[in-house]
Tab-separated table of C-alpha atoms and ligand atoms in Angstrom:
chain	number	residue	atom	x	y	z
R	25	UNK	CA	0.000	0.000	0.000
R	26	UNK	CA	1.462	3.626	-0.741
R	27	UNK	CA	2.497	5.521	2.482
R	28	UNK	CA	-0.289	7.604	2.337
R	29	UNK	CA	-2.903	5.274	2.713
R	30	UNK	CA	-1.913	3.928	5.310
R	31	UNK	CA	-3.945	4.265	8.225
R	32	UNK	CA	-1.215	3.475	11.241
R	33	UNK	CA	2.757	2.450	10.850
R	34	UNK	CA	5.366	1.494	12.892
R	35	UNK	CA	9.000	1.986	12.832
R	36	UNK	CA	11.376	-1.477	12.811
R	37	UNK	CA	12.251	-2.417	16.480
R	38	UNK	CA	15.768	-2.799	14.912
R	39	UNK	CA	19.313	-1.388	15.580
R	40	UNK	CA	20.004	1.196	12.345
R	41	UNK	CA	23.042	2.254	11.108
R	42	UNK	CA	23.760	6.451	10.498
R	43	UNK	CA	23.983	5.395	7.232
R	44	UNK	CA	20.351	3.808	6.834
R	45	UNK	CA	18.895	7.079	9.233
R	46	UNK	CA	20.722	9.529	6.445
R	47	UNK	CA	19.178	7.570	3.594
R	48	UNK	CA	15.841	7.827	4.691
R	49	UNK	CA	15.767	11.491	4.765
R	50	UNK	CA	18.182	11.492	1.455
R	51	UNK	CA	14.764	9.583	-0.290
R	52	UNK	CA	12.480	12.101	0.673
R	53	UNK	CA	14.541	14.866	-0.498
R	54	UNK	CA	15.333	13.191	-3.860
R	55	UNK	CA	13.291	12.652	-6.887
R	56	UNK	CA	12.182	9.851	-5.770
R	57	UNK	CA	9.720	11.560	-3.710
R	58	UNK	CA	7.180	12.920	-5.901
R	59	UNK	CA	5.268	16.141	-4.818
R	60	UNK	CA	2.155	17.315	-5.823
R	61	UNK	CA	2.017	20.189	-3.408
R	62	UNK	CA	4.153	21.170	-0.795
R	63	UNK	CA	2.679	19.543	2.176
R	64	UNK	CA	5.380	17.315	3.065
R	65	UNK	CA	7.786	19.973	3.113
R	66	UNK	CA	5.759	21.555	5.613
R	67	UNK	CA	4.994	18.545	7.523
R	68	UNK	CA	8.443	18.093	8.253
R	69	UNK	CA	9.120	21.961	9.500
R	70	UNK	CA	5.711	21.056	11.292
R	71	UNK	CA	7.768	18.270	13.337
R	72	UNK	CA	10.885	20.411	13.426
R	73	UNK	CA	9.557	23.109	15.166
R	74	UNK	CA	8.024	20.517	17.736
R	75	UNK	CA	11.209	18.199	18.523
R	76	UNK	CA	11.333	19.939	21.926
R	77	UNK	CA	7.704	19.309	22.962
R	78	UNK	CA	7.253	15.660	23.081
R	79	UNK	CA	6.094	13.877	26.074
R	80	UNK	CA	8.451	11.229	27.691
R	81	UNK	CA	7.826	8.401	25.382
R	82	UNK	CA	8.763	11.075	22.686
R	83	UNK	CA	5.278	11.760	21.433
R	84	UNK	CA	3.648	14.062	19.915
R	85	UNK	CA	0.205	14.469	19.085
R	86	UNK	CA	-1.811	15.577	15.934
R	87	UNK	CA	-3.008	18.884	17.427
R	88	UNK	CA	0.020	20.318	18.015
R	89	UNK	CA	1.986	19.287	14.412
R	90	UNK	CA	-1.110	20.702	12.811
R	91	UNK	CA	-1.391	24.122	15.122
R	92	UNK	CA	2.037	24.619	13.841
R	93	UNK	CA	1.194	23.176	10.064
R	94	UNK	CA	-1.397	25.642	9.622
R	95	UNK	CA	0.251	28.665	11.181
R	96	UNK	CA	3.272	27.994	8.814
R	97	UNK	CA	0.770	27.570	5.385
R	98	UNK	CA	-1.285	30.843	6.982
R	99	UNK	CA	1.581	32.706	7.195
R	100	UNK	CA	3.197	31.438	3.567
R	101	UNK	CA	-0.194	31.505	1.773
R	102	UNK	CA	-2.208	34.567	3.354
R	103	UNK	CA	0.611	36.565	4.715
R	104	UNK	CA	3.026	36.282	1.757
R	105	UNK	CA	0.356	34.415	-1.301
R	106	UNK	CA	2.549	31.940	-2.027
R	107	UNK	CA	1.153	28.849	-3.820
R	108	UNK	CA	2.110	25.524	-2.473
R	109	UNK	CA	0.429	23.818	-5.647
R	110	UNK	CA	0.551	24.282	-9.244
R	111	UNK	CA	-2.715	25.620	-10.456
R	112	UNK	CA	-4.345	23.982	-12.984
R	113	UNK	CA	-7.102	25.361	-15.162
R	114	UNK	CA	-10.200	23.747	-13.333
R	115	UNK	CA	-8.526	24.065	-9.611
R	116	UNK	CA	-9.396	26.749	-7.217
R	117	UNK	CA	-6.244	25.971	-4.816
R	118	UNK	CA	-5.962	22.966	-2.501
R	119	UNK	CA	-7.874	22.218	0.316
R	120	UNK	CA	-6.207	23.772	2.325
R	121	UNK	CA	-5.457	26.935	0.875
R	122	UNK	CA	-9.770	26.850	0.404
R	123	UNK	CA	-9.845	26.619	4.129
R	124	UNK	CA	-7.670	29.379	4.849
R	125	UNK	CA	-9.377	31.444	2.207
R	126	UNK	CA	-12.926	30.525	3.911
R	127	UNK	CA	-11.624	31.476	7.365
R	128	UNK	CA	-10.077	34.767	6.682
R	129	UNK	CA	-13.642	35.479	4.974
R	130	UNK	CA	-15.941	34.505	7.353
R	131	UNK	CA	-13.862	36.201	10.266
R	132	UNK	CA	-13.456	39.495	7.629
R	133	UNK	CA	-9.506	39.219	8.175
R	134	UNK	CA	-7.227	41.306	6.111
R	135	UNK	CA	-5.353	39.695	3.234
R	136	UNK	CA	-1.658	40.104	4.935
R	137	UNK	CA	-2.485	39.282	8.672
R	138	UNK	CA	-0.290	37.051	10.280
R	139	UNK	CA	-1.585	34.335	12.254
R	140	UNK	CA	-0.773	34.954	15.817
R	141	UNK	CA	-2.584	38.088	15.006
R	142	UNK	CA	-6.157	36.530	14.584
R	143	UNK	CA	-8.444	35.425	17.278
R	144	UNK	CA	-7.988	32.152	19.363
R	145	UNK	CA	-12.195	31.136	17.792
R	146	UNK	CA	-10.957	31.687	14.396
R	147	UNK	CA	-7.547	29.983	15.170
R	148	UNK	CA	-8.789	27.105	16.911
R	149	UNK	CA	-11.284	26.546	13.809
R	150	UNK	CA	-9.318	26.630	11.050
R	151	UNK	CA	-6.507	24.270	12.869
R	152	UNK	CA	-9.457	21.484	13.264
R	153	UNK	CA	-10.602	21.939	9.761
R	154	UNK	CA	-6.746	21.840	8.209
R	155	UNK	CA	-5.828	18.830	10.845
R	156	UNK	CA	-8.994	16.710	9.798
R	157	UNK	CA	-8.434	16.961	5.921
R	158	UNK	CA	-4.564	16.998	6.078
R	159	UNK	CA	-3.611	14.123	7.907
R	160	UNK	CA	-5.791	11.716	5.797
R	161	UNK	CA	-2.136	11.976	3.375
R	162	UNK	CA	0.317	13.844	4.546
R	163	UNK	CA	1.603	11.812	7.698
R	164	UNK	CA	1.723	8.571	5.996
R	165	UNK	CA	3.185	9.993	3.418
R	166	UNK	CA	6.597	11.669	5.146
R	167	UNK	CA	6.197	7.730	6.840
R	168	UNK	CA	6.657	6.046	3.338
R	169	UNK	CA	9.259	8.755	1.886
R	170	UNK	CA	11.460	8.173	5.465
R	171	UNK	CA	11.235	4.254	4.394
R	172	UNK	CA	8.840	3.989	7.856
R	173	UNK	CA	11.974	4.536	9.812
R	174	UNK	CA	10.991	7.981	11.207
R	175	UNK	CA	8.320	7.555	13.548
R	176	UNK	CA	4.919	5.538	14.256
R	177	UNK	CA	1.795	6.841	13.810
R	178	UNK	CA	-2.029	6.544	14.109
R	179	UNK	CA	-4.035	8.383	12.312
R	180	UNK	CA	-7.480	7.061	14.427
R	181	UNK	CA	-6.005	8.026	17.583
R	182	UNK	CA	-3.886	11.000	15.966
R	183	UNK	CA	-0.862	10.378	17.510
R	184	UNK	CA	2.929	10.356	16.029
R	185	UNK	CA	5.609	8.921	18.145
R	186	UNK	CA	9.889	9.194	17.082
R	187	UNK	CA	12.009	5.861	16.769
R	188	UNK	CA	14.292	6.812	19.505
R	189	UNK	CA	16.911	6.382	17.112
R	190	UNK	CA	15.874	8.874	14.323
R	191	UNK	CA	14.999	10.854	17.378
R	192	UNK	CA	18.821	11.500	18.001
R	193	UNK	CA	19.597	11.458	14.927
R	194	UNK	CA	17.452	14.171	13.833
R	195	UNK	CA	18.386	16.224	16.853
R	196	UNK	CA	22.180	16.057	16.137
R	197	UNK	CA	21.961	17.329	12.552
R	198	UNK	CA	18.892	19.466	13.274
R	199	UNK	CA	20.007	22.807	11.164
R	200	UNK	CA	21.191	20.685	8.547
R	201	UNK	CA	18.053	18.754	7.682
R	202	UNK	CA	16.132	22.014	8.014
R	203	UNK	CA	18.120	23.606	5.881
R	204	UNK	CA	17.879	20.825	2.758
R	205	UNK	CA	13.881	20.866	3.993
R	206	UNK	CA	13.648	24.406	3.103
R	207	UNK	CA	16.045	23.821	-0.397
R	208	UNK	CA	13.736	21.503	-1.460
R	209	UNK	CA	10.735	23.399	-0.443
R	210	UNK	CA	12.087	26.478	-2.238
R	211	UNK	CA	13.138	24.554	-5.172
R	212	UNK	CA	9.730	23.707	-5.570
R	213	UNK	CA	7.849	26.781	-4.964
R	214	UNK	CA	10.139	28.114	-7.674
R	215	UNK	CA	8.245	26.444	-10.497
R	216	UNK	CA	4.721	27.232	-9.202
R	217	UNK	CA	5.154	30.653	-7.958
R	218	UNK	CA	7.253	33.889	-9.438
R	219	UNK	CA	7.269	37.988	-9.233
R	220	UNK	CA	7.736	39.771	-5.771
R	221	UNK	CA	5.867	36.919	-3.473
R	222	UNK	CA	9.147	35.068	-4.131
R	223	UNK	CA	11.464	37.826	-2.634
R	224	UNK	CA	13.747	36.539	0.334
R	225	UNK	CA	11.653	33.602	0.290
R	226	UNK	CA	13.841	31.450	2.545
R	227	UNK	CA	13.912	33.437	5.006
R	228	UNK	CA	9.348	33.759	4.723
R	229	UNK	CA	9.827	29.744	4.892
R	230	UNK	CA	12.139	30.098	7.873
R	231	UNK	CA	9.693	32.249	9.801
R	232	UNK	CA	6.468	30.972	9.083
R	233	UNK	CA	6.033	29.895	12.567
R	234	UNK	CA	7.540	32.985	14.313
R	235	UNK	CA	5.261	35.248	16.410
R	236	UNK	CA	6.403	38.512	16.999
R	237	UNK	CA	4.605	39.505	19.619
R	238	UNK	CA	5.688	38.039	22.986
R	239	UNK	CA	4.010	40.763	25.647
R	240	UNK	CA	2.095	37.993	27.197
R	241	UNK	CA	4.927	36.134	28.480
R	242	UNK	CA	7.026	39.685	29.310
R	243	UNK	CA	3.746	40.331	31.814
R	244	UNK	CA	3.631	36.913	33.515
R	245	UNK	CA	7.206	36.456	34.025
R	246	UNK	CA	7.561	40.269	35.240
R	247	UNK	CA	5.062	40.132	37.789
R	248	UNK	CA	5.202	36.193	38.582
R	249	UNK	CA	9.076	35.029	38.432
R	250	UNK	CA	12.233	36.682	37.259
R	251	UNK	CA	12.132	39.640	40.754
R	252	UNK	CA	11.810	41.885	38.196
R	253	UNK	CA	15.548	42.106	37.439
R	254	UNK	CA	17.175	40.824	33.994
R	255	UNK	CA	17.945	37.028	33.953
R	256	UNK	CA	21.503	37.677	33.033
R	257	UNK	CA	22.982	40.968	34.517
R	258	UNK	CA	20.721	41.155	37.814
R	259	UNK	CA	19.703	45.266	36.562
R	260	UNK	CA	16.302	46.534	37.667
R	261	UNK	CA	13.411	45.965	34.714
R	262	UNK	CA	10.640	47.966	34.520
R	263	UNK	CA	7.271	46.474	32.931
R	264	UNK	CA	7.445	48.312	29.407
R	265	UNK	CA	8.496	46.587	26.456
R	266	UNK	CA	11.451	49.006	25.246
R	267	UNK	CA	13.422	48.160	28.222
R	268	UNK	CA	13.114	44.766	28.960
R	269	UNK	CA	12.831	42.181	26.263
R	270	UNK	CA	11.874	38.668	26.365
R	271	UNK	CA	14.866	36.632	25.721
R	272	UNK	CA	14.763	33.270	23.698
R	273	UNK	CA	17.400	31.095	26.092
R	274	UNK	CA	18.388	28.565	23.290
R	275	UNK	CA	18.021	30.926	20.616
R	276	UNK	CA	14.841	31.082	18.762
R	277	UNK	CA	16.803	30.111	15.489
R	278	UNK	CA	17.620	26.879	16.954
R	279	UNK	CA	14.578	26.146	18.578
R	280	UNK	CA	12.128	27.573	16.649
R	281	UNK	CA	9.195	27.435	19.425
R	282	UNK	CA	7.602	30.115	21.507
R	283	UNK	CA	7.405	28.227	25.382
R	284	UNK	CA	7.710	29.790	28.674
R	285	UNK	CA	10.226	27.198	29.924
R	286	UNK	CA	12.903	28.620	27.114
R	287	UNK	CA	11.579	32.343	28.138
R	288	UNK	CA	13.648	35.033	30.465
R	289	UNK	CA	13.260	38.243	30.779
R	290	UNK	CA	16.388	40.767	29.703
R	291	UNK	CA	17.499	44.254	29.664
R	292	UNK	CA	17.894	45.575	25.772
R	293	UNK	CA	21.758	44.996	26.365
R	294	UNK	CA	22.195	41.910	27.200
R	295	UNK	CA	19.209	40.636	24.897
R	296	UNK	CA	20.511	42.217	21.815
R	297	UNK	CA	24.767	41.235	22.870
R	298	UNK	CA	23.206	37.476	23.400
R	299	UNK	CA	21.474	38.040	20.095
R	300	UNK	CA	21.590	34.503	18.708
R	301	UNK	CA	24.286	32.915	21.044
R	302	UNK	CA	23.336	30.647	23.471
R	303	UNK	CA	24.488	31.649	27.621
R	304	UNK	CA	27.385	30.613	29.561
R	305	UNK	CA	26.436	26.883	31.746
R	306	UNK	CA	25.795	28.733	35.001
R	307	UNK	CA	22.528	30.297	33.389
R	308	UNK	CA	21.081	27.123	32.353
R	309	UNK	CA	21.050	26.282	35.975
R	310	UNK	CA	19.739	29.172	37.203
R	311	UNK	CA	17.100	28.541	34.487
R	312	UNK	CA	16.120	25.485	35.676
R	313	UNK	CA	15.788	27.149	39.341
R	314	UNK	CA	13.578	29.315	37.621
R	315	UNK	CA	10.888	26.731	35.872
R	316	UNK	CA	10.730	24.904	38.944
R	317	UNK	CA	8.993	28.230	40.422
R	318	UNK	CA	7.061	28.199	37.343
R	319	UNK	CA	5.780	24.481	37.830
R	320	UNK	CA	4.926	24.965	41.190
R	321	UNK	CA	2.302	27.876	40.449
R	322	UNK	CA	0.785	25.556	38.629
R	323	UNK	CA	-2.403	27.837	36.733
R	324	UNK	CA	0.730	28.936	34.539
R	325	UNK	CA	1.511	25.007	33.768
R	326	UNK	CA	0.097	24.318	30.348
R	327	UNK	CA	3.253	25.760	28.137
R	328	UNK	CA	5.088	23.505	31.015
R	329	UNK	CA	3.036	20.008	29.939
R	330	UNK	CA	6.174	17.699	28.565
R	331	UNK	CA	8.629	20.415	30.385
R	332	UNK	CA	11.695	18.744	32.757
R	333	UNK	CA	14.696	19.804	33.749
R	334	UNK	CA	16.716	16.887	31.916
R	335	UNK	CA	14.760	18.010	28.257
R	336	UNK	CA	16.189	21.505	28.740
R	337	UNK	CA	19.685	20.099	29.461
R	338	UNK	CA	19.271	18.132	26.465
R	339	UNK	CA	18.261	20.737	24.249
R	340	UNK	CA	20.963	23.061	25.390
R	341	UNK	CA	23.524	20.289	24.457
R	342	UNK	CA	21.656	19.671	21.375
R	343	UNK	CA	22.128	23.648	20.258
R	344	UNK	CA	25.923	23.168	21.124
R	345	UNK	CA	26.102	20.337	18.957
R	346	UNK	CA	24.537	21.939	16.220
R	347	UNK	CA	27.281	24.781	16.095
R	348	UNK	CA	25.540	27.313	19.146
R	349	UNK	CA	28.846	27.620	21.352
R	350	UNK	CA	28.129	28.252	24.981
R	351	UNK	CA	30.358	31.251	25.576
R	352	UNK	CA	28.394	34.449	25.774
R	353	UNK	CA	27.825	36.044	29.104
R	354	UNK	CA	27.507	39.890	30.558
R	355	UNK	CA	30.327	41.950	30.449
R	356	UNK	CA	29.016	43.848	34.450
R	357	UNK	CA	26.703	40.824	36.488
R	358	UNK	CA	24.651	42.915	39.639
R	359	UNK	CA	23.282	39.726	40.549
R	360	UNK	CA	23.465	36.324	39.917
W	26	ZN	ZN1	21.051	42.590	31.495
C-alpha cells in the first residue's frame, strides 16, 4: 500500500546504522519523492519546530503538528500568497489553501495578517478543519518517503511517536536537515510561484512559525518570576516593552518554538549582545531554578506540559552540537 494510505505504521524495532537514518531522509529529499504540493515539506518543518515538545515516550500528538502546520501555510499563503500547488485550469487551490481562504472570509480578516494576530475562535477553527483533511495523506506519506523509519503513527487516535533512534539522529543534525527541507521546499515553490511573493523567500519559509509579539509572556514572568531584574545581569526591569525584552534562552533560530520554559526576561543589552548565542552553563542552571517556580504555580503550567529539567539540558547540548557555542555572558553581572 502507498504511504499515504496507510492508516497506522510502525518503525522497525531494529538497531540502524547512520547510514540507513541519512538515507531515509536522502529519499524524501530526492526525486524519488514525488510532490504534488508542498505539504510534506511543511509537515516536516511542522515536526521540526516541535522536537522539543514531546512527552516522555517522545510523542507528539496531531493537534500540536497541525497548530504549527497551519500557522506555517497561513503565514506562507495569506501573509506572503505563495502557492504551495501548481494551479491547474479547473482548480481553485488545494484544500487547504480553500480553508484558509474561507476562514479569513468569514472572520473578515485582512489579506496580509499574520496568524498569531487573529483570534484564538478563528484559530482554533481553522486548525481542526486543516488537521482533519490533512492528515488523511500527509503523515503517511513523510512515513513512506522516510522508508517507515521515522516515527509511528495513528491516524485514528492522531498520535505520532519518534524511533528513539531517528529521534537522536534528527536532533544532532537538526540545522542541517532544516536547511535541505527548506532547499527543497524552495526549489519547488520556484516552479509554481514567481514575481515579488518570491522575494527573500527562505527566510518567509524560515519564519512561518515565528510570532512577533511576545508581551504575554514579558507580563507573567515580570510580575510572577524573574524579581523583576534581567535574567543575566541582575539590573532593575521595569514592565514596558522598550526596556526589557523577552529573551529566547536557546536561541529562537535553533529552537524555533515560543514556550515559557525557554523564556527570560532581559534588559535591551544583554538581549541584543546574546542576540543569537546561546548563555554561559551557570545560566542554564539558574534557568532550571527558575521553571521549577514556574511548575509549582501551577495555573501557569500548560506551556510547562512535557517540560523537565533533563529536556532543557538536552536541548541546550543539542544547540551546542549543532554549532551554538556556549560562551556568551555579561560583560558587568549585579546579581546572579
Ligand atoms: Zn542585562
Amino acid at each position: 500500500m502507498a504511504g499515504y494510505k496507510l492508516p497506522e505504521g510502525y518503525y522497525p524495532n531494529r538497531q540502524l546504522s547512520d547510514d540507513e537514518m541519512w538515507s531515509a531522509f536522502s529519499n524524501l529529499f530526492s526525486s524519488h519523492s514525488k510532490n504534488s504540493s508542498s505539504y510534506k515539506f511543511g509537515f516536516l518543518k511542522a515536526i521540526m519546530d516541535n522536537l522539543y515538545n514531546v512527552d516522555h515516550n517522545l510523542t507528539l500528538t496531531f493537534d500540536q503538528i497541525f497548530a504549527t502546520f497551519t500557522e506555517i501555510y497561513w503565514n506562507l499563503v495569506l501573509k506572503h500568497g505563495i502557492r504551495q500547488q501548481p494551479l491547474s485550469e479547473r482548480s481553485t487551490g488545494t484544500y487547504l489553501e480553500q480553508a484558509l481562504g474561507a476562514a479569513s472570509i468569514k472572520y473578515a480578516l485582512a489579506a496580509d495578517i499574520p496568524f498569531e494576530s487573529i483570534s484564538d475562535e478563528a484559530k482554533l477553527e481553522v486548525c481542526k478543519k486543516v488537521k482533519s483533511r490533512c492528515k488523511t495523506n500527509v503523515v503517511g506519506a513523510l512515513f513512506g518517503d522516510t522508508k517507515g523509519l521515522f516515527y509511528s503513527f495513528s491516524k485514528k487516535e492522531e498520535w505520532l511517536q519518534f524511533n528513539p533512534q531517528m529521534y537522536e539522529f534528527v536532533c544532532k543534525h537538526k540545522l542541517a536537515i532544516e536547511k535541505l527541507n527548506y532547499y527543497e521546499w524552495a526549489r519547488y515553490l520556484e516552479k509554481i510561484n514567481d514575481g515579488a511573493v518570491m522575494d527573500h523567500l527562505l527566510t518567509k519559509i524560515d519564519k512561518s512559525s515565528e510570532r512577533e509579539n511576545l508581551s504575554i509572556y514579558r507580563r507573567i514572568l515580570f510580575e510572577e518570576f524573574e524579581n523583576e531584574t534581567c535574567f543575566y545581569c541582575g539590573k532593575k526591569l521595569s514592565n514596558d516593552g522598550k526596556k526589557t525584552h523577552v529573551d529566547h534562552f536557546v536561541p529562537r533560530a535553533f529552537i524555533k518554538d515560543d514556550k515559557m520554559w525557554n523564556l527570560v526576561l532581559a534588559c535591551p543589552t544583554c538581549n541584543l549582545q546574546k542576540n543569537d548565542k546561546l548563555a554561559a552553563g551557570i545560566f542554564l542552571d539558574k534557568l532550571v531554578d527558575r521553571n521549577k517556580k514556574i511548575i509549582l504555580a501551577n495555573d501557569r503550567a500548560k506551556d510547562m506540559r512535557n517540560y523537565s529539567a533533563d529536556n532543557l539540558r538536552a536541548v541546550y547540548h543539542w544547540a551546542t552540537v549543532n554549532g551554538y557555542e556556549s560562551v556568551w555572558q555579561p560583560k558587568k553581572i549585579v546579581v546572579v
